Amino acid sequence: MECLKLSFAALSLAAVSAFAGPITTVPWNGHPGAASFTFDDGLHSQTNNLTFLDNMPDVTVTFFVCTNTMGFGSNTQPHLNYAKKGHEIGNHTAAHKNLTQNADLNSEISGAASKLRGMGLEATSLATPYCAQNQTVKNAINKEHFISRGCGGSGLTGWDTEPDWMQIDSHYWQQNGSTVSAFKSSADQAASQSKWHVQLNHGVGADWDVISAADIKTLIEYAVSKKLWVASFSTVGAYLRAHFTIDKAAATNTANGFTVKWTSPHAHMPKSVPLRVKIQGAQGKTVSQKGKEVKPNSDGTYTIEFMALELEVSGEALSSSSSKQVKSSSSSVVLSSSSKLAESSSSAPSSSSMQSSSSSETNGIAPRIAFESGAVMVHCQVFDANGQLMMSKNVMAGSASEAWNNVKAGLMNGVYFMRYGKIDGRNTQIIQVRK
Ligand SMILES: [Zn+2]
């Protein structure tokens, strides 16, 4: 046991570190992957030949326009008409200069953004001309936009690893060499590997680096048929970026539930970022944002507004009648062979707080967790007999046994140690448990 004590003592030093909160974003808005079709240079061949999108109300695409040159530079109206239908207008700079070659970054980036703003368009994304960027260029973009698109690779971005927001890759359709089958394969990979396929196009049926209207229609329809989330670059990008913030947001217990607050990861996020999430501990309770109730979807997920930057879960505390309190005892908590923690027969009178059974070191730094207030959000970590972390999870529970019942699924039968405490890392306790 000496080894165990040592390892738990070492672990408890790390107990105050950050851990995941109760909100988990559903990947890609409930789809197996995502696809964003982007069209550069503000060309009128695009607005002339993408009219089939009018028959696809669930699909939005992105036009990266230059404010001072090419089609949009001379006549903004065709693209503005698409913007009115929900498609995105992104910044492709003022004059399409190579930003890494002594361009005036302020006028090319911020100048174009403010010109678009004057048209009522708040461009949240940018695509670099010629996909040329370096750190100086990225810093300038980051002042004005939460996300920037580059190109040059396979154009696939994953869900789990935070990407370089100032250089999201895209799959570049080139007039010579690109094939519909190769781009269908990108969509296939997005669907099978939970990834985001970003496609870069230029002219549609005319202008340069042309993709035919038939081919782009085929590819967008193919992405839809693969059940991908086909939405504009900023829509998917903001969803992905929000996920890295909200999944880490910690909760604070309230009298009858908990609140979660977070901060926006960037000053230029879209004004609204609907996010489909799972909320641990919300079952049977009321979820609200800014005082307005959010009803669950039919699958138990919630579609919340990320830009509200807060969420509250409240309601009746879970019944504690069936949940046994683990009483304090100087010896180890007695274990039953069933999946429930058994109470010690020599339990201390009337104490409903819990005490560590593992080591004095842990006792010394771990005051009690009070469950008197009913169910609270509890951070649980389960270790095997070797001190190996097997599971880390936040659960609603009114007692340690209820917490154990809520975390043990998926573990093999055996003896474990569960460390639990308030989700802010305080009041940590460790008990021995058996499944
Ligand atoms: Zn361009």
Coordinates of C-alpha atoms and ligand atoms in Angstrom, one line a residue:
M1 CA 0.0 0.0 0.0
E2 CA 3.0 2.3 0.5
C3 CA 3.4 2.7 -3.3
L4 CA -0.3 3.5 -3.6
K5 CA -0.1 6.1 -0.9
L6 CA 2.9 7.7 -2.6
S7 CA 1.2 7.7 -6.0
F8 CA -1.9 9.2 -4.6
A9 CA 0.0 11.8 -2.7
A10 CA 1.7 12.8 -6.0
L11 CA -1.6 12.8 -7.8
S12 CA -3.2 15.0 -5.3
L13 CA -0.6 17.7 -6.0
A14 CA -2.1 17.9 -9.5
A15 CA -5.7 17.9 -8.2
V16 CA -6.2 21.6 -8.8
S17 CA -5.5 21.5 -12.5
A18 CA -8.2 22.4 -15.0
F19 CA -10.5 19.7 -16.2
A20 CA -13.4 19.3 -18.6
G21 CA -16.7 20.9 -17.7
P22 CA -20.2 19.4 -18.1
I23 CA -20.8 20.7 -21.7
T24 CA -19.6 18.6 -24.6
T25 CA -20.2 19.8 -28.2
V26 CA -21.7 17.3 -30.6
P27 CA -19.3 17.1 -33.5
W28 CA -20.2 18.9 -36.7
N29 CA -23.7 19.8 -35.6
G30 CA -24.7 16.2 -35.5
H31 CA -23.3 15.2 -38.9
P32 CA -20.5 12.7 -39.5
G33 CA -18.4 15.5 -40.9
A34 CA -18.6 18.9 -42.6
A35 CA -18.0 20.5 -46.0
S36 CA -17.5 24.1 -46.9
F37 CA -17.5 25.2 -50.6
T38 CA -15.6 28.5 -51.0
F39 CA -15.4 30.7 -54.1
D40 CA -12.6 33.2 -54.5
D41 CA -12.1 36.5 -56.2
G42 CA -15.7 37.8 -56.3
L43 CA -16.3 36.6 -59.9
H44 CA -19.6 37.1 -61.6
S45 CA -19.4 33.6 -63.2
Q46 CA -20.1 32.4 -59.7
T47 CA -23.2 34.4 -59.1
N48 CA -24.4 33.6 -62.7
N49 CA -23.9 29.8 -62.4
L50 CA -24.6 28.9 -58.8
T51 CA -28.3 29.6 -59.0
F52 CA -29.1 25.9 -58.3
L53 CA -28.3 26.8 -54.7
D54 CA -31.7 28.5 -54.5
N55 CA -33.1 24.9 -54.5
M56 CA -30.8 23.8 -51.7
P57 CA -32.1 25.9 -48.8
D58 CA -30.0 24.0 -46.2
V59 CA -26.7 24.7 -48.0
T60 CA -24.7 27.9 -47.6
V61 CA -21.4 28.7 -49.4
T62 CA -18.7 31.3 -49.0
F63 CA -17.6 34.0 -51.5
F64 CA -14.2 35.5 -50.8
V65 CA -14.4 38.9 -52.5
C66 CA -11.9 41.7 -53.2
T67 CA -13.4 45.1 -52.5
N68 CA -11.3 47.0 -55.1
T69 CA -10.8 44.7 -58.0
M70 CA -12.4 42.0 -60.2
G71 CA -16.1 41.3 -60.4
F72 CA -17.2 42.4 -56.9
G73 CA -14.9 45.4 -57.2
S74 CA -16.9 46.7 -60.1
N75 CA -20.4 45.5 -59.2
T76 CA -21.2 44.3 -55.7
Q77 CA -24.9 43.6 -56.3
P78 CA -24.8 40.0 -57.6
H79 CA -22.9 38.8 -54.6
L80 CA -24.9 40.9 -52.2
N81 CA -28.0 39.1 -53.5
Y82 CA -26.4 35.8 -52.4
A83 CA -25.6 37.3 -49.0
K84 CA -29.2 38.1 -48.5
K85 CA -30.1 34.4 -48.9
G86 CA -27.7 33.5 -46.1
H87 CA -24.5 32.8 -48.0
E88 CA -21.3 34.2 -46.6
I89 CA -19.2 37.1 -47.9
G90 CA -15.6 36.8 -46.7
N91 CA -12.7 39.1 -47.1
H92 CA -10.2 38.4 -49.9
T93 CA -8.5 41.7 -49.4
A94 CA -8.8 45.0 -51.2
A95 CA -6.6 44.5 -54.3
H96 CA -5.5 40.8 -54.2
K97 CA -1.9 41.5 -53.6
N98 CA 0.5 38.9 -52.3
L99 CA 0.4 39.8 -48.6
T100 CA 3.9 38.4 -47.9
Q101 CA 5.5 40.8 -50.5
N102 CA 5.5 44.2 -48.9
A103 CA 1.8 44.8 -49.3
D104 CA 0.2 47.4 -47.0
L105 CA -1.5 44.9 -44.7
N106 CA -3.6 47.5 -43.0
S107 CA -5.3 48.8 -46.2
E108 CA -5.4 45.3 -47.8
I109 CA -7.0 43.6 -44.8
S110 CA -8.6 46.1 -42.4
G111 CA -9.4 48.5 -45.3
A112 CA -11.3 45.8 -47.2
A113 CA -13.0 44.7 -43.9
S114 CA -14.2 48.2 -43.2
K115 CA -15.4 48.7 -46.8
L116 CA -17.5 45.5 -46.5
R117 CA -18.8 46.7 -43.1
G118 CA -20.0 49.8 -44.9
M119 CA -22.1 47.6 -47.1
G120 CA -23.6 46.0 -44.0
L121 CA -21.4 42.9 -44.2
E122 CA -19.4 41.9 -41.1
A123 CA -16.8 39.6 -42.6
T124 CA -15.6 37.2 -40.0
S125 CA -13.3 35.2 -42.3
L126 CA -10.6 35.9 -44.8
A127 CA -8.8 34.0 -47.5
T128 CA -5.3 35.0 -48.4
P129 CA -4.6 35.8 -52.1
Y130 CA -2.4 33.1 -53.6
C131 CA -2.8 31.3 -50.2
A132 CA 0.3 33.3 -49.3
Q133 CA 0.8 34.0 -45.6
N134 CA 3.5 34.2 -42.9
Q135 CA 3.4 35.1 -39.2
T136 CA 3.2 38.8 -39.8
V137 CA 0.3 38.4 -42.2
K138 CA -1.5 36.1 -39.8
N139 CA -1.1 38.6 -37.0
A140 CA -2.7 41.3 -39.2
I141 CA -5.6 39.0 -40.2
N142 CA -6.1 38.0 -36.5
K143 CA -6.9 41.6 -35.6
E144 CA -9.8 41.6 -38.0
H145 CA -11.1 38.0 -38.5
F146 CA -11.5 34.9 -36.3
I147 CA -10.5 32.5 -39.1
S148 CA -8.5 32.5 -42.3
R149 CA -8.3 30.1 -45.1
G150 CA -5.1 29.0 -46.9
C151 CA -4.6 26.1 -49.4
G152 CA -2.1 23.7 -50.6
G153 CA -3.0 20.4 -48.9
S154 CA -5.8 18.0 -48.8
G155 CA -8.1 20.5 -47.2
L156 CA -9.2 18.3 -44.3
T157 CA -9.4 19.5 -40.8
G158 CA -10.1 17.2 -37.8
W159 CA -12.5 17.7 -34.8
D160 CA -10.2 16.9 -31.9
T161 CA -7.0 18.9 -32.5
E162 CA -7.2 22.7 -32.5
P163 CA -6.0 23.9 -35.9
D164 CA -4.1 27.1 -36.7
W165 CA -7.1 29.4 -37.1
M166 CA -5.1 31.7 -39.3
Q167 CA -4.4 29.0 -41.8
I168 CA -7.2 26.5 -42.4
D169 CA -6.2 24.3 -45.3
S170 CA -8.4 23.9 -48.4
H171 CA -8.5 21.5 -51.3
Y172 CA -7.8 23.7 -54.4
W173 CA -9.9 22.9 -57.5
Q174 CA -7.6 23.6 -60.5
Q175 CA -8.8 23.7 -64.1
N176 CA -6.1 21.4 -65.2
G177 CA -5.8 18.2 -63.2
S178 CA -8.7 18.3 -60.7
T179 CA -11.3 15.6 -61.1
V180 CA -14.8 15.1 -59.6
S181 CA -13.8 11.7 -58.3
A182 CA -10.8 13.1 -56.4
F183 CA -13.0 15.7 -54.7
K184 CA -15.7 13.1 -54.0
S185 CA -13.0 11.2 -52.2
S186 CA -12.3 14.2 -50.0
A187 CA -16.0 14.3 -49.0
D188 CA -15.8 10.5 -48.3
Q189 CA -12.9 11.0 -46.0
A190 CA -14.6 13.9 -44.2
A191 CA -17.6 11.6 -43.6
S192 CA -15.6 8.5 -42.5
Q193 CA -13.0 10.3 -40.5
S194 CA -15.1 13.0 -38.8
K195 CA -13.4 15.9 -40.7
W196 CA -14.1 19.2 -42.3
H197 CA -13.6 19.3 -46.1
V198 CA -12.9 22.8 -47.3
Q199 CA -12.9 23.3 -51.0
L200 CA -11.4 26.3 -52.9
N201 CA -13.0 27.2 -56.2
H202 CA -12.6 30.1 -58.6
G203 CA -14.6 30.6 -61.8
V204 CA -17.8 28.6 -62.3
G205 CA -18.3 27.8 -66.0
A206 CA -16.2 30.9 -67.0
D207 CA -13.3 33.2 -65.8
W208 CA -10.3 31.2 -64.5
D209 CA -9.5 27.9 -62.8
V210 CA -12.9 26.9 -64.0
I211 CA -15.1 24.3 -62.5
S212 CA -18.2 23.6 -64.6
A213 CA -21.6 24.4 -63.1
A214 CA -22.5 20.7 -63.5
D215 CA -19.4 19.6 -61.6
I216 CA -19.7 21.9 -58.6
K217 CA -23.4 21.0 -58.4
T218 CA -22.5 17.3 -58.4
L219 CA -19.9 17.8 -55.7
I220 CA -22.2 19.9 -53.4
E221 CA -25.0 17.3 -53.9
Y222 CA -22.6 14.5 -53.2
A223 CA -21.6 16.1 -49.9
V224 CA -25.2 16.4 -48.9
S225 CA -25.8 12.8 -49.9
K226 CA -23.0 11.8 -47.6
K227 CA -24.9 13.6 -44.8
L228 CA -22.1 16.1 -44.3
W229 CA -22.9 19.4 -42.7
V230 CA -22.6 21.6 -45.8
A231 CA -22.3 25.2 -44.5
S232 CA -20.3 28.3 -45.0
F233 CA -16.7 28.5 -44.0
S234 CA -17.4 30.8 -41.0
T235 CA -20.4 28.8 -39.8
V236 CA -18.5 25.6 -39.6
G237 CA -15.3 27.3 -38.4
A238 CA -17.1 29.1 -35.6
Y239 CA -18.7 25.9 -34.5
L240 CA -15.4 24.2 -34.4
R241 CA -13.7 27.0 -32.6
A242 CA -16.5 27.3 -30.0
H243 CA -16.1 23.6 -29.3
F244 CA -12.6 24.1 -28.0
T245 CA -13.8 26.8 -25.6
I246 CA -17.0 25.4 -24.3
D247 CA -15.9 21.8 -23.7
K248 CA -13.3 23.2 -21.3
A249 CA -15.6 25.5 -19.4
A250 CA -16.1 24.6 -15.8
A251 CA -19.3 24.8 -13.9
T252 CA -20.1 26.5 -10.6
N253 CA -22.6 24.9 -8.3
T254 CA -25.7 26.8 -7.4
A255 CA -28.4 26.0 -4.8
N256 CA -30.3 23.9 -7.2
G257 CA -28.0 23.2 -10.1
F258 CA -25.0 24.9 -11.7
T259 CA -23.9 27.6 -14.1
V260 CA -21.3 27.5 -16.8
K261 CA -19.6 30.6 -18.1
W262 CA -17.1 31.0 -20.8
T263 CA -15.5 33.8 -22.9
S264 CA -15.5 34.2 -26.6
P265 CA -12.3 32.9 -28.1
H266 CA -12.0 35.8 -30.5
A267 CA -13.4 39.4 -30.8
H268 CA -14.6 38.7 -34.3
M269 CA -16.6 35.6 -33.9
P270 CA -20.0 35.6 -35.8
K271 CA -22.7 37.3 -33.7
S272 CA -24.6 34.0 -33.4
V273 CA -23.0 30.6 -33.1
P274 CA -25.7 27.9 -32.5
L275 CA -24.0 25.0 -30.8
R276 CA -25.4 21.5 -30.4
V277 CA -24.3 20.2 -27.1
K278 CA -24.7 17.5 -24.5
I279 CA -25.0 18.8 -20.9
Q280 CA -24.1 16.4 -18.1
G281 CA -26.5 16.7 -15.2
A282 CA -29.2 18.6 -17.1
Q283 CA -31.7 15.7 -17.3
G284 CA -34.9 16.5 -15.5
K285 CA -33.7 20.1 -15.0
T286 CA -34.2 23.4 -16.8
V287 CA -31.5 24.7 -19.1
S288 CA -31.6 28.4 -19.7
Q289 CA -29.5 31.1 -21.2
K290 CA -29.9 34.8 -20.2
G291 CA -33.2 33.8 -18.5
K292 CA -34.6 32.1 -21.5
E293 CA -35.3 28.4 -21.4
V294 CA -33.6 26.1 -24.0
K295 CA -35.7 23.0 -24.6
P296 CA -33.9 19.7 -25.3
N297 CA -33.9 18.3 -28.8
S298 CA -35.5 14.9 -29.3
D299 CA -32.2 13.1 -28.9
G300 CA -31.6 14.8 -25.5
T301 CA -29.0 17.3 -26.9
Y302 CA -29.5 21.0 -26.6
T303 CA -29.0 23.6 -29.3
I304 CA -27.6 26.6 -27.3
E305 CA -26.3 30.0 -28.3
F306 CA -22.5 29.9 -27.8
M307 CA -22.3 33.7 -28.0
A308 CA -24.6 34.0 -24.9
L309 CA -21.4 33.0 -23.1
E310 CA -23.3 31.5 -20.2
L311 CA -25.7 28.7 -19.4
E312 CA -27.7 27.8 -16.3
V313 CA -29.0 24.4 -15.2
S314 CA -31.6 24.6 -12.4
G315 CA -34.5 22.8 -10.9
E316 CA -35.4 20.2 -8.4
A317 CA -32.5 18.5 -6.8
L318 CA -32.3 14.8 -7.6
S319 CA -33.9 12.6 -5.0
S320 CA -31.4 11.6 -2.4
S321 CA -33.6 9.0 -0.7
S322 CA -32.2 6.2 -2.7
S323 CA -28.6 7.3 -2.6
K324 CA -26.6 6.2 0.3
Q325 CA -24.2 8.5 1.9
V326 CA -20.8 7.1 2.6
K327 CA -20.2 7.8 6.2
S328 CA -16.8 8.7 7.5
S329 CA -14.8 6.0 9.1
S330 CA -11.3 5.6 10.1
S331 CA -10.9 2.4 8.1
S332 CA -11.4 1.9 4.5
V333 CA -14.9 2.2 3.2
V334 CA -16.4 -1.3 3.2
L335 CA -17.1 -2.6 -0.2
S336 CA -19.8 -4.8 -1.3
S337 CA -19.4 -7.2 -4.2
S338 CA -22.3 -5.6 -5.9
S339 CA -22.0 -2.4 -7.9
K340 CA -23.0 -0.3 -5.0
L341 CA -20.9 1.2 -2.3
A342 CA -21.9 -0.2 1.0
E343 CA -22.1 1.8 4.1
S344 CA -19.8 1.1 6.9
S345 CA -21.6 -0.5 9.8
S346 CA -19.7 1.6 12.2
S347 CA -20.6 4.8 10.6
A348 CA -20.1 8.0 12.5
P349 CA -23.4 9.5 13.6
S350 CA -25.1 12.1 11.5
S351 CA -22.1 13.1 9.5
S352 CA -23.1 13.3 5.9
S353 CA -19.8 14.5 4.7
M354 CA -17.3 12.1 3.4
Q355 CA -13.8 11.5 4.4
S356 CA -10.8 10.0 2.6
S357 CA -9.8 6.5 3.3
S358 CA -6.7 6.4 1.4
S359 CA -3.9 8.2 3.1
S360 CA -3.2 10.9 5.6
E361 CA -1.4 13.0 3.0
T362 CA -4.6 13.2 1.1
N363 CA -6.7 13.8 4.2
G364 CA -4.4 16.7 5.1
I365 CA -5.1 18.6 2.0
A366 CA -8.7 17.5 1.4
P367 CA -11.4 19.0 3.4
R368 CA -14.8 17.4 3.1
I369 CA -17.2 17.6 0.3
A370 CA -20.7 18.5 1.6
F371 CA -23.5 16.8 -0.1
E372 CA -26.1 18.2 2.2
S373 CA -27.3 20.5 -0.5
G374 CA -28.5 17.6 -2.6
A375 CA -27.1 16.7 -6.0
V376 CA -24.1 18.7 -7.1
M377 CA -21.7 18.5 -10.0
V378 CA -18.9 16.3 -8.9
H379 CA -15.6 15.8 -10.7
C380 CA -14.6 12.1 -10.5
Q381 CA -11.3 10.4 -11.4
V382 CA -11.1 6.6 -11.2
F383 CA -7.7 5.0 -10.8
D384 CA -6.9 1.3 -10.9
A385 CA -4.9 -0.4 -8.2
N386 CA -1.6 0.7 -9.8
G387 CA -2.6 4.4 -9.6
Q388 CA -3.3 4.5 -13.4
L389 CA -6.0 7.0 -14.3
M390 CA -8.8 5.0 -15.9
M391 CA -11.5 7.6 -16.3
S392 CA -12.2 11.3 -15.7
K393 CA -15.7 12.6 -15.7
N394 CA -18.1 15.2 -14.2
V395 CA -21.4 13.8 -13.0
M396 CA -24.3 15.1 -11.0
A397 CA -24.6 13.2 -7.8
G398 CA -26.1 13.4 -4.3
S399 CA -23.6 11.1 -2.8
A400 CA -20.3 9.3 -3.5
S401 CA -22.1 6.1 -4.3
E402 CA -24.3 7.9 -6.8
A403 CA -21.2 9.4 -8.3
W404 CA -19.6 6.0 -8.6
N405 CA -22.7 4.6 -10.2
N406 CA -22.6 7.4 -12.7
V407 CA -19.0 6.8 -13.7
K408 CA -18.4 3.1 -13.5
A409 CA -19.9 2.1 -16.8
G410 CA -17.3 0.8 -19.1
L411 CA -14.9 -0.3 -16.4
M412 CA -14.0 -3.9 -16.0
N413 CA -14.9 -5.6 -12.7
G414 CA -12.4 -5.0 -10.0
V415 CA -11.1 -2.7 -7.3
Y416 CA -10.6 1.0 -8.0
F417 CA -9.9 4.2 -6.3
M418 CA -12.2 7.1 -7.0
R419 CA -11.1 10.6 -6.4
Y420 CA -14.0 13.0 -6.3
G421 CA -14.6 16.6 -5.4
K422 CA -16.0 19.9 -6.4
I423 CA -15.5 20.6 -10.0
D424 CA -13.3 23.6 -9.3
G425 CA -10.8 21.0 -7.9
R426 CA -11.4 21.7 -4.2
N427 CA -12.6 19.4 -1.5
T428 CA -11.0 16.3 -3.1
Q429 CA -11.6 12.9 -1.5
I430 CA -10.5 9.4 -2.4
I431 CA -12.4 6.2 -1.7
Q432 CA -11.9 2.7 -2.6
V433 CA -14.6 1.2 -4.7
R434 CA -15.4 -2.1 -6.4
K435 CA -17.3 -2.9 -9.5
Ligands
ZN1 ZN -7.8 34.9 -55.1

